[in-house]
CSV table of C-alpha atoms and ligand atoms in Angstrom, one decimal:
chain,number,residue,atom,x,y,z
A,1,UNK,CA,0.1,0.1,0.0
A,2,UNK,CA,1.4,3.1,-1.2
A,3,UNK,CA,0.2,6.6,0.6
A,4,UNK,CA,0.4,9.2,-2.5
A,5,UNK,CA,-0.9,12.7,-2.4
A,6,UNK,CA,-3.1,14.0,-5.3
A,7,UNK,CA,-3.5,17.2,-6.0
A,8,UNK,CA,-6.1,18.0,-8.5
A,9,UNK,CA,-5.1,21.6,-9.4
A,10,UNK,CA,-8.0,23.8,-11.8
A,11,UNK,CA,-8.4,24.1,-15.1
A,12,UNK,CA,-8.4,20.6,-16.7
A,13,UNK,CA,-6.0,19.7,-13.6
A,14,UNK,CA,-9.3,18.0,-12.1
A,15,UNK,CA,-10.4,16.0,-15.3
A,16,UNK,CA,-6.9,14.4,-16.1
A,17,UNK,CA,-5.8,13.5,-12.5
A,18,UNK,CA,-8.9,11.6,-11.8
A,19,UNK,CA,-8.2,9.7,-15.6
A,20,UNK,CA,-4.3,9.2,-13.9
A,21,UNK,CA,-6.3,7.9,-10.6
A,22,UNK,CA,-8.5,5.6,-12.7
A,23,UNK,CA,-5.6,3.9,-14.5
A,24,UNK,CA,-3.1,3.4,-12.4
A,25,UNK,CA,-6.2,1.8,-9.7
A,26,UNK,CA,-6.9,-0.2,-13.1
A,27,UNK,CA,-3.4,-2.1,-12.6
A,28,UNK,CA,-4.5,-3.1,-9.0
A,29,UNK,CA,-1.8,-1.4,-7.6
A,30,UNK,CA,-3.4,-0.4,-3.6
A,31,UNK,CA,-2.8,3.2,-3.0
A,32,UNK,CA,-4.1,5.2,-0.4
A,33,UNK,CA,-4.7,8.4,-2.2
A,34,UNK,CA,-4.5,11.7,0.3
A,35,UNK,CA,-6.6,14.5,-1.9
A,36,UNK,CA,-5.4,17.8,-0.8
A,37,UNK,CA,-5.8,20.7,-3.4
A,38,UNK,CA,-4.3,23.8,-4.1
A,39,UNK,CA,-4.5,27.1,-6.5
A,40,UNK,CA,-7.2,29.5,-8.3
A,41,UNK,CA,-10.1,27.2,-7.1
A,42,UNK,CA,-9.0,26.6,-3.6
A,43,UNK,CA,-8.8,30.6,-3.1
A,44,UNK,CA,-12.1,31.5,-4.4
A,45,UNK,CA,-13.2,29.1,-1.8
A,46,UNK,CA,-10.9,29.3,1.6
A,47,UNK,CA,-9.2,32.7,0.3
A,48,UNK,CA,-5.4,30.7,0.7
A,49,UNK,CA,-3.8,29.5,-2.5
A,50,UNK,CA,-2.0,26.6,-0.6
A,51,UNK,CA,-3.5,25.2,2.5
A,52,UNK,CA,-1.3,23.8,5.2
A,53,UNK,CA,-3.0,20.6,4.4
A,54,UNK,CA,-0.8,20.4,1.2
A,55,UNK,CA,2.4,21.2,2.6
A,56,UNK,CA,1.5,18.4,5.5
A,57,UNK,CA,0.6,15.7,2.9
A,58,UNK,CA,3.6,16.1,0.7
A,59,UNK,CA,6.3,16.6,3.9
A,60,UNK,CA,4.5,13.0,4.9
A,61,UNK,CA,4.1,11.0,2.0
A,62,UNK,CA,7.2,12.4,0.2
A,63,UNK,CA,5.4,11.5,-3.4
A,64,UNK,CA,2.9,13.4,-5.1
A,65,UNK,CA,1.1,13.2,-8.4
A,66,UNK,CA,-0.3,16.5,-9.7
A,67,UNK,CA,-2.4,18.4,-12.0
A,68,UNK,CA,-1.5,21.7,-13.4
A,69,UNK,CA,-2.7,24.9,-11.4
A,70,UNK,CA,-3.2,28.6,-13.0
A,71,UNK,CA,-1.0,31.3,-12.7
A,72,UNK,CA,-2.3,34.9,-13.9
A,73,UNK,CA,0.3,36.4,-16.0
A,74,UNK,CA,2.1,39.8,-15.0
A,75,UNK,CA,0.5,40.2,-11.5
A,76,UNK,CA,-1.8,38.5,-8.7
A,77,UNK,CA,0.2,35.6,-7.4
A,78,UNK,CA,3.4,34.2,-8.4
A,79,UNK,CA,3.3,30.6,-9.6
A,80,UNK,CA,2.8,27.9,-6.7
A,81,UNK,CA,4.4,25.4,-9.0
A,82,UNK,CA,7.7,26.7,-8.7
A,83,UNK,CA,7.1,27.6,-5.3
A,84,UNK,CA,6.3,24.0,-4.8
A,85,UNK,CA,9.3,23.1,-6.0
A,86,UNK,CA,11.8,25.7,-5.1
A,87,UNK,CA,10.3,24.7,-1.2
A,88,UNK,CA,11.3,21.3,-1.4
A,89,UNK,CA,14.2,21.5,-3.5
A,90,UNK,CA,12.8,19.3,-6.3
A,91,UNK,CA,15.9,20.4,-8.4
A,92,UNK,CA,15.6,18.4,-11.2
A,93,UNK,CA,12.9,18.9,-13.4
A,94,UNK,CA,12.7,15.3,-15.9
A,95,UNK,CA,10.8,15.1,-19.4
A,96,UNK,CA,11.2,12.4,-21.4
A,97,UNK,CA,9.9,13.0,-25.2
A,98,UNK,CA,9.3,10.3,-27.3
A,99,UNK,CA,7.5,9.9,-30.6
A,100,UNK,CA,4.7,8.3,-30.2
A,101,UNK,CA,3.3,6.0,-33.5
A,102,UNK,CA,0.2,6.4,-34.6
A,103,UNK,CA,0.5,10.6,-33.6
A,104,UNK,CA,0.6,12.2,-37.2
A,105,UNK,CA,4.0,14.5,-36.5
A,106,UNK,CA,6.8,15.5,-39.7
A,107,UNK,CA,9.1,14.5,-36.8
A,108,UNK,CA,10.6,10.5,-36.4
A,109,UNK,CA,12.6,8.9,-34.3
A,110,UNK,CA,12.3,11.5,-31.5
A,111,UNK,CA,13.5,10.0,-28.3
A,112,UNK,CA,15.1,12.6,-25.7
A,113,UNK,CA,14.3,13.8,-22.4
A,114,UNK,CA,15.2,17.0,-21.0
A,115,UNK,CA,16.9,17.9,-17.6
A,116,UNK,CA,15.4,21.4,-16.5
A,117,UNK,CA,17.1,23.0,-13.8
A,118,UNK,CA,14.4,23.4,-11.0
A,119,UNK,CA,15.2,25.6,-8.5
A,120,UNK,CA,16.7,29.5,-9.5
A,121,UNK,CA,17.8,30.9,-13.1
A,122,UNK,CA,15.5,33.5,-14.1
A,123,UNK,CA,12.7,32.0,-12.0
A,124,UNK,CA,13.7,32.6,-8.3
A,125,UNK,CA,11.4,35.6,-8.0
A,126,UNK,CA,14.1,38.5,-7.7
A,127,UNK,CA,12.6,41.5,-10.2
A,128,UNK,CA,11.7,45.0,-9.2
A,129,UNK,CA,10.0,48.2,-11.0
A,130,UNK,CA,12.9,50.6,-11.0
A,131,UNK,CA,10.4,53.2,-12.3
A,132,UNK,CA,7.2,53.2,-14.0
A,133,UNK,CA,8.7,52.8,-17.3
A,134,UNK,CA,11.4,50.2,-16.1
A,135,UNK,CA,11.9,46.7,-14.4
A,136,UNK,CA,14.4,44.4,-13.9
A,137,UNK,CA,14.9,40.6,-13.1
A,138,UNK,CA,17.9,38.6,-11.7
A,139,UNK,CA,19.2,35.7,-12.9
A,140,UNK,CA,20.8,33.3,-10.5
A,141,UNK,CA,22.8,30.4,-11.4
A,142,UNK,CA,24.9,28.3,-8.3
A,143,UNK,CA,27.5,26.2,-8.6
A,144,UNK,CA,26.1,23.4,-6.0
A,145,UNK,CA,22.2,23.8,-8.3
A,146,UNK,CA,24.2,23.9,-11.4
A,147,UNK,CA,26.4,20.4,-10.8
A,148,UNK,CA,23.7,18.5,-9.1
A,149,UNK,CA,21.2,19.1,-12.2
A,150,UNK,CA,24.0,18.0,-14.9
A,151,UNK,CA,25.1,15.2,-12.8
A,152,UNK,CA,21.2,13.8,-12.8
A,153,UNK,CA,21.4,14.3,-16.6
A,154,UNK,CA,24.4,12.2,-16.8
A,155,UNK,CA,23.5,9.4,-14.4
A,156,UNK,CA,20.6,9.2,-16.9
A,157,UNK,CA,22.5,8.8,-19.7
A,158,UNK,CA,24.3,5.9,-17.8
A,159,UNK,CA,21.5,4.2,-16.9
A,160,UNK,CA,19.6,4.2,-19.5
A,161,UNK,CA,22.7,3.7,-22.3
A,162,UNK,CA,22.7,6.8,-23.6
A,163,UNK,CA,26.1,8.0,-25.2
A,164,UNK,CA,25.9,11.6,-25.2
A,165,UNK,CA,24.5,14.7,-23.1
A,166,UNK,CA,23.5,18.0,-24.6
A,167,UNK,CA,24.3,21.1,-22.5
A,168,UNK,CA,22.1,23.9,-23.9
A,169,UNK,CA,23.5,27.6,-22.6
A,170,UNK,CA,23.6,31.5,-23.8
A,171,UNK,CA,27.3,31.7,-22.5
A,172,UNK,CA,28.5,33.8,-25.1
A,173,UNK,CA,26.3,36.7,-23.7
A,174,UNK,CA,25.7,35.7,-20.4
A,175,UNK,CA,29.0,35.0,-19.5
A,176,UNK,CA,29.0,34.8,-15.8
A,177,UNK,CA,25.8,32.7,-15.1
A,178,UNK,CA,25.3,30.9,-18.3
A,179,UNK,CA,29.0,30.4,-18.2
A,180,UNK,CA,29.1,29.2,-14.5
A,181,UNK,CA,26.7,26.7,-15.7
A,182,UNK,CA,28.5,25.8,-18.8
A,183,UNK,CA,31.9,25.3,-16.1
A,184,UNK,CA,29.9,22.7,-14.5
A,185,UNK,CA,28.7,20.3,-17.5
A,186,UNK,CA,32.6,20.7,-18.2
A,187,UNK,CA,33.5,19.6,-14.7
A,188,UNK,CA,30.9,17.0,-14.1
A,189,UNK,CA,31.3,15.6,-17.8
A,190,UNK,CA,34.7,14.6,-16.7
A,191,UNK,CA,33.2,11.6,-14.3
A,192,UNK,CA,32.1,10.1,-17.2
A,193,UNK,CA,34.4,10.1,-19.8
A,194,UNK,CA,32.5,7.5,-22.2
A,195,UNK,CA,29.6,9.8,-22.4
A,196,UNK,CA,30.2,12.6,-24.8
A,197,UNK,CA,28.9,16.1,-23.9
A,198,UNK,CA,28.2,18.4,-26.3
A,199,UNK,CA,27.8,22.1,-26.0
A,200,UNK,CA,24.8,23.9,-27.9
A,201,UNK,CA,23.9,28.1,-27.9
A,202,UNK,CA,19.8,28.1,-26.6
A,203,UNK,CA,18.8,29.8,-30.0
A,204,UNK,CA,21.3,27.6,-32.8
A,205,UNK,CA,19.3,24.7,-30.3
A,206,UNK,CA,15.4,25.9,-31.4
A,207,UNK,CA,16.4,25.8,-34.8
A,208,UNK,CA,18.6,22.0,-34.6
A,209,UNK,CA,15.5,20.7,-32.9
A,210,UNK,CA,13.3,21.2,-35.4
A,211,UNK,CA,15.4,20.7,-38.2
A,212,UNK,CA,16.6,16.9,-37.1
A,213,UNK,CA,15.8,16.2,-33.5
A,214,UNK,CA,16.4,12.8,-33.5
A,215,UNK,CA,20.1,13.8,-33.2
A,216,UNK,CA,19.4,14.6,-29.6
A,217,UNK,CA,19.2,11.7,-26.2
A,218,UNK,CA,19.9,13.9,-23.1
A,219,UNK,CA,19.2,17.7,-23.0
A,220,UNK,CA,20.3,19.6,-19.7
A,221,UNK,CA,19.6,23.6,-19.1
A,222,UNK,CA,18.9,26.1,-16.7
A,223,UNK,CA,15.3,27.0,-15.6
A,224,UNK,CA,13.6,29.2,-18.3
A,225,UNK,CA,15.5,27.7,-21.5
A,226,UNK,CA,14.4,24.2,-20.4
A,227,UNK,CA,10.7,25.4,-19.9
A,228,UNK,CA,11.1,27.0,-23.3
A,229,UNK,CA,12.3,23.9,-24.7
A,230,UNK,CA,10.3,21.6,-23.2
A,231,UNK,CA,7.2,22.8,-25.0
A,232,UNK,CA,9.1,23.0,-28.1
A,233,UNK,CA,9.4,19.4,-27.9
A,234,UNK,CA,6.2,18.4,-27.0
A,235,UNK,CA,5.4,19.9,-30.5
A,236,UNK,CA,8.1,17.6,-32.0
A,237,UNK,CA,5.9,14.5,-30.7
A,238,UNK,CA,1.9,15.6,-30.9
A,239,UNK,CA,2.0,18.0,-28.3
A,240,UNK,CA,1.7,19.0,-25.0
A,241,UNK,CA,-1.7,17.0,-24.2
A,242,UNK,CA,1.3,14.0,-24.5
A,243,UNK,CA,4.6,14.6,-22.8
A,244,UNK,CA,4.8,14.0,-19.0
A,245,UNK,CA,7.6,15.2,-16.1
A,246,UNK,CA,8.3,14.8,-13.1
A,247,UNK,CA,10.2,17.3,-10.1
A,248,UNK,CA,12.4,15.3,-8.4
A,249,UNK,CA,14.6,16.3,-5.2
A,250,UNK,CA,16.8,14.2,-3.0
A,251,UNK,CA,13.9,13.3,0.0
A,252,UNK,CA,10.2,14.4,-2.6
A,253,UNK,CA,8.8,14.1,-6.1
A,254,UNK,CA,6.1,15.5,-7.7
A,255,UNK,CA,5.1,14.0,-11.0
A,256,UNK,CA,3.0,16.3,-13.6
A,257,UNK,CA,2.6,17.2,-16.9
A,258,UNK,CA,4.4,19.9,-18.9
A,259,UNK,CA,1.0,21.3,-19.6
A,260,UNK,CA,-0.4,23.5,-18.1
A,261,UNK,CA,-4.4,24.5,-16.5
A,262,UNK,CA,-5.4,25.1,-20.4
A,263,UNK,CA,-8.6,27.1,-19.8
A,264,UNK,CA,-9.9,26.9,-23.2
A,265,UNK,CA,-10.8,23.9,-22.8
A,266,UNK,CA,-11.7,23.3,-19.3
A,267,UNK,CA,-14.3,21.6,-18.0
A,268,UNK,CA,-15.1,20.3,-21.5
A,269,UNK,CA,-14.1,16.9,-20.9
A,270,UNK,CA,-11.8,17.7,-24.1
A,271,UNK,CA,-8.5,17.3,-22.5
A,272,UNK,CA,-6.3,14.8,-23.6
A,273,UNK,CA,-5.3,12.4,-20.1
A,274,UNK,CA,-2.0,10.8,-21.5
A,275,UNK,CA,0.8,13.5,-20.3
A,276,UNK,CA,-0.8,12.6,-16.7
A,277,UNK,CA,-1.1,9.4,-17.3
A,278,UNK,CA,2.5,8.4,-18.4
A,279,UNK,CA,3.2,11.0,-15.9
A,280,UNK,CA,1.7,8.4,-13.1
A,281,UNK,CA,3.7,5.9,-14.6
A,282,UNK,CA,6.7,7.4,-14.3
A,283,UNK,CA,5.7,8.0,-10.2
A,284,UNK,CA,5.3,3.9,-10.5
A,285,UNK,CA,8.5,3.4,-12.0
A,286,UNK,CA,10.3,5.6,-9.0
A,287,UNK,CA,8.7,3.8,-6.7
A,288,UNK,CA,9.5,0.6,-8.1
A,289,UNK,CA,6.9,-0.7,-10.0
A,290,UNK,CA,8.3,-1.0,-13.3
A,291,UNK,CA,5.8,-3.5,-14.4
A,292,UNK,CA,2.8,-1.6,-13.6
A,293,UNK,CA,4.4,1.3,-15.2
A,294,UNK,CA,5.0,-0.5,-18.8
A,295,UNK,CA,1.4,-1.7,-18.2
A,296,UNK,CA,-0.3,1.7,-18.3
A,297,UNK,CA,2.4,2.9,-20.9
A,298,UNK,CA,1.8,0.0,-23.5
A,299,UNK,CA,-2.3,0.6,-22.8
A,300,UNK,CA,-1.9,4.3,-23.5
A,301,UNK,CA,0.4,3.7,-26.8
A,302,UNK,CA,-2.4,0.9,-28.0
A,303,UNK,CA,-5.2,3.2,-27.6
A,304,UNK,CA,-3.2,5.9,-29.8
A,305,UNK,CA,-2.1,4.0,-32.2
A,306,UNK,CA,-5.1,2.2,-33.1
A,307,UNK,CA,-6.3,5.5,-33.2
A,308,UNK,CA,-10.3,4.6,-32.3
A,309,UNK,CA,-10.4,6.6,-29.0
A,310,UNK,CA,-8.2,9.8,-29.0
A,311,UNK,CA,-9.2,13.3,-27.6
A,312,UNK,CA,-9.4,16.4,-30.5
A,313,UNK,CA,-5.6,17.3,-30.2
A,314,UNK,CA,-4.4,14.1,-31.6
A,315,UNK,CA,-6.8,14.2,-34.5
A,316,UNK,CA,-9.6,12.5,-32.5
A,317,UNK,CA,-12.7,13.0,-31.3
A,318,UNK,CA,-12.9,10.7,-28.0
A,319,UNK,CA,-13.6,13.3,-24.5
A,320,UNK,CA,-11.5,12.8,-21.9
A,321,UNK,CA,-13.5,10.1,-20.4
A,322,UNK,CA,-13.6,7.8,-23.5
A,323,UNK,CA,-10.0,7.7,-23.8
A,324,UNK,CA,-9.7,7.1,-20.2
A,325,UNK,CA,-11.7,4.1,-20.3
A,326,UNK,CA,-10.4,2.9,-23.2
A,327,UNK,CA,-6.7,2.9,-22.1
A,328,UNK,CA,-8.4,1.2,-18.6
A,329,UNK,CA,-9.7,-1.4,-20.8
A,330,UNK,CA,-7.0,-2.5,-22.3
A,331,UNK,CA,-5.0,-2.5,-18.7
A,332,UNK,CA,-8.0,-4.6,-17.3
A,333,UNK,CA,-7.5,-7.1,-20.7
B,401,LIG,P1,-1.4,25.1,-21.5
B,401,LIG,O1,-0.1,24.0,-21.4
B,401,LIG,O2,-2.4,25.4,-20.2
B,401,LIG,O3,-2.0,25.1,-23.0
B,401,LIG,C1,-1.4,25.3,-23.9
B,401,LIG,C2,-1.7,24.8,-25.3
B,401,LIG,O4,-2.1,23.9,-25.1
B,401,LIG,C3,-3.2,25.1,-25.0
B,401,LIG,O5,-4.4,25.1,-26.2
B,401,LIG,C4,-4.3,23.8,-24.4
B,401,LIG,O6,-5.6,23.9,-24.7
B,401,LIG,C5,-3.4,23.0,-25.1
B,401,LIG,N1,-3.2,22.0,-24.1
B,401,LIG,C6,-2.7,22.1,-23.2
B,401,LIG,N2,-2.6,20.6,-22.7
B,401,LIG,C7,-3.4,19.6,-23.1
B,401,LIG,C8,-4.2,18.5,-23.0
B,401,LIG,N3,-4.0,17.8,-21.3
B,401,LIG,N4,-5.0,18.1,-24.0
B,401,LIG,C9,-5.2,18.6,-25.1
B,401,LIG,N5,-5.1,19.9,-25.1
B,401,LIG,C10,-4.1,21.1,-23.8
B,401,LIG,O7,-0.5,26.6,-21.5
B,401,LIG,P2,-0.9,27.7,-21.0
B,401,LIG,O8,-2.1,28.3,-22.0
B,401,LIG,O9,0.0,28.7,-21.2
B,401,LIG,O10,-1.1,28.3,-19.5
B,401,LIG,C11,-2.4,27.9,-18.8
B,401,LIG,C12,-2.2,28.5,-17.2
B,401,LIG,O11,-1.4,26.9,-17.0
B,401,LIG,C13,-1.4,29.6,-17.0
B,401,LIG,O12,-1.7,30.1,-15.6
B,401,LIG,C14,0.0,28.5,-16.8
B,401,LIG,O13,0.8,29.8,-15.5
B,401,LIG,C15,-0.2,27.6,-16.0
B,401,LIG,N6,0.4,26.2,-16.0
B,401,LIG,C16,0.9,25.7,-15.4
B,401,LIG,C17,1.8,24.6,-14.9
B,401,LIG,C18,1.5,23.6,-13.9
B,401,LIG,O14,0.7,23.4,-13.0
B,401,LIG,N7,2.6,22.7,-13.9
B,401,LIG,C19,2.5,24.2,-16.3
B,401,LIG,C20,2.3,24.8,-17.5
B,401,LIG,C21,1.6,26.4,-17.1
């Protein structure tokens, strides 16, 4: 029996977390879900964005499956997602992106993982207005945070038999901050002589990714570039609806899709549940339940491959619930 915190989030969050819960339970795994919520909906109801019970649950269970949470642009509260990642030092944001048979995209053989530094960079929240006409933000890069994210990427490469890690930076312009990140990558790479360290400047990386994405295996980069590149890479494999993710620290892990709360389709039973279901599969793998994780992945791939019960973003006409039920049926069979 596992104790797992479940944070539904808002927007499409409750719909896709419900799907993921259903699919995970179909594997027969016994889970005691501790359901607590945070975000805009909770704020409206309770006047607080992250109630204490969320922190308590995370600190007790140390593992969570989380739906997306809306962050207003330009005003209001800072991102709860960024705050949770910082508070619990979930330094490694891991996003595997793989071509899925049955999804129409011009790109073939994409099989890469983005390691995004999750706790600092331009997301450190140090911003101020200088006057009505100017504002500034501070980009924080530390040796400690840079070394550990690069090490996580190399360790992944070792475990998964990858031959190359690509560090993405802009050290030609940001000589001190990105320069430090790059130096750390070079330092870590010395301990992995059998794995190549490739250095690519972020603008060139964007072009390379859309020209020939299959040349990359493991990408490691700072917070902002990682955020942007993961959405770009999602576009290579069928969109945000199919890309899972994890925020992993030394003592806690929160699993969540790359996508946000998708207000344009929220409450319409139209969201693709794949990304959160696959995040759930990543979570089971993290728990050592590889067999059950693989069962989920295979059921998802089969459902998409058959193309009968897929959501609109994948070219189909099924609802979230219909696609979820098709995946559950395959697991039970
Ligand atoms: P978004 O990822 O919510 O949506 C971008 C586009 O992708 C939209 O057209 C949406 O309909 C589509 N899309 C996203 N997920 C989908 C799914 N599962 N199935 C089908 N289509 C899907 O990005 P956006 O609009 O930039 O952000 C909306 C809100 O979500 C913002 O407040 C943002 O801050 C927040 N957000 C939260 C995240 C989290 O909680 N981890 C991550 C990213 C954004």
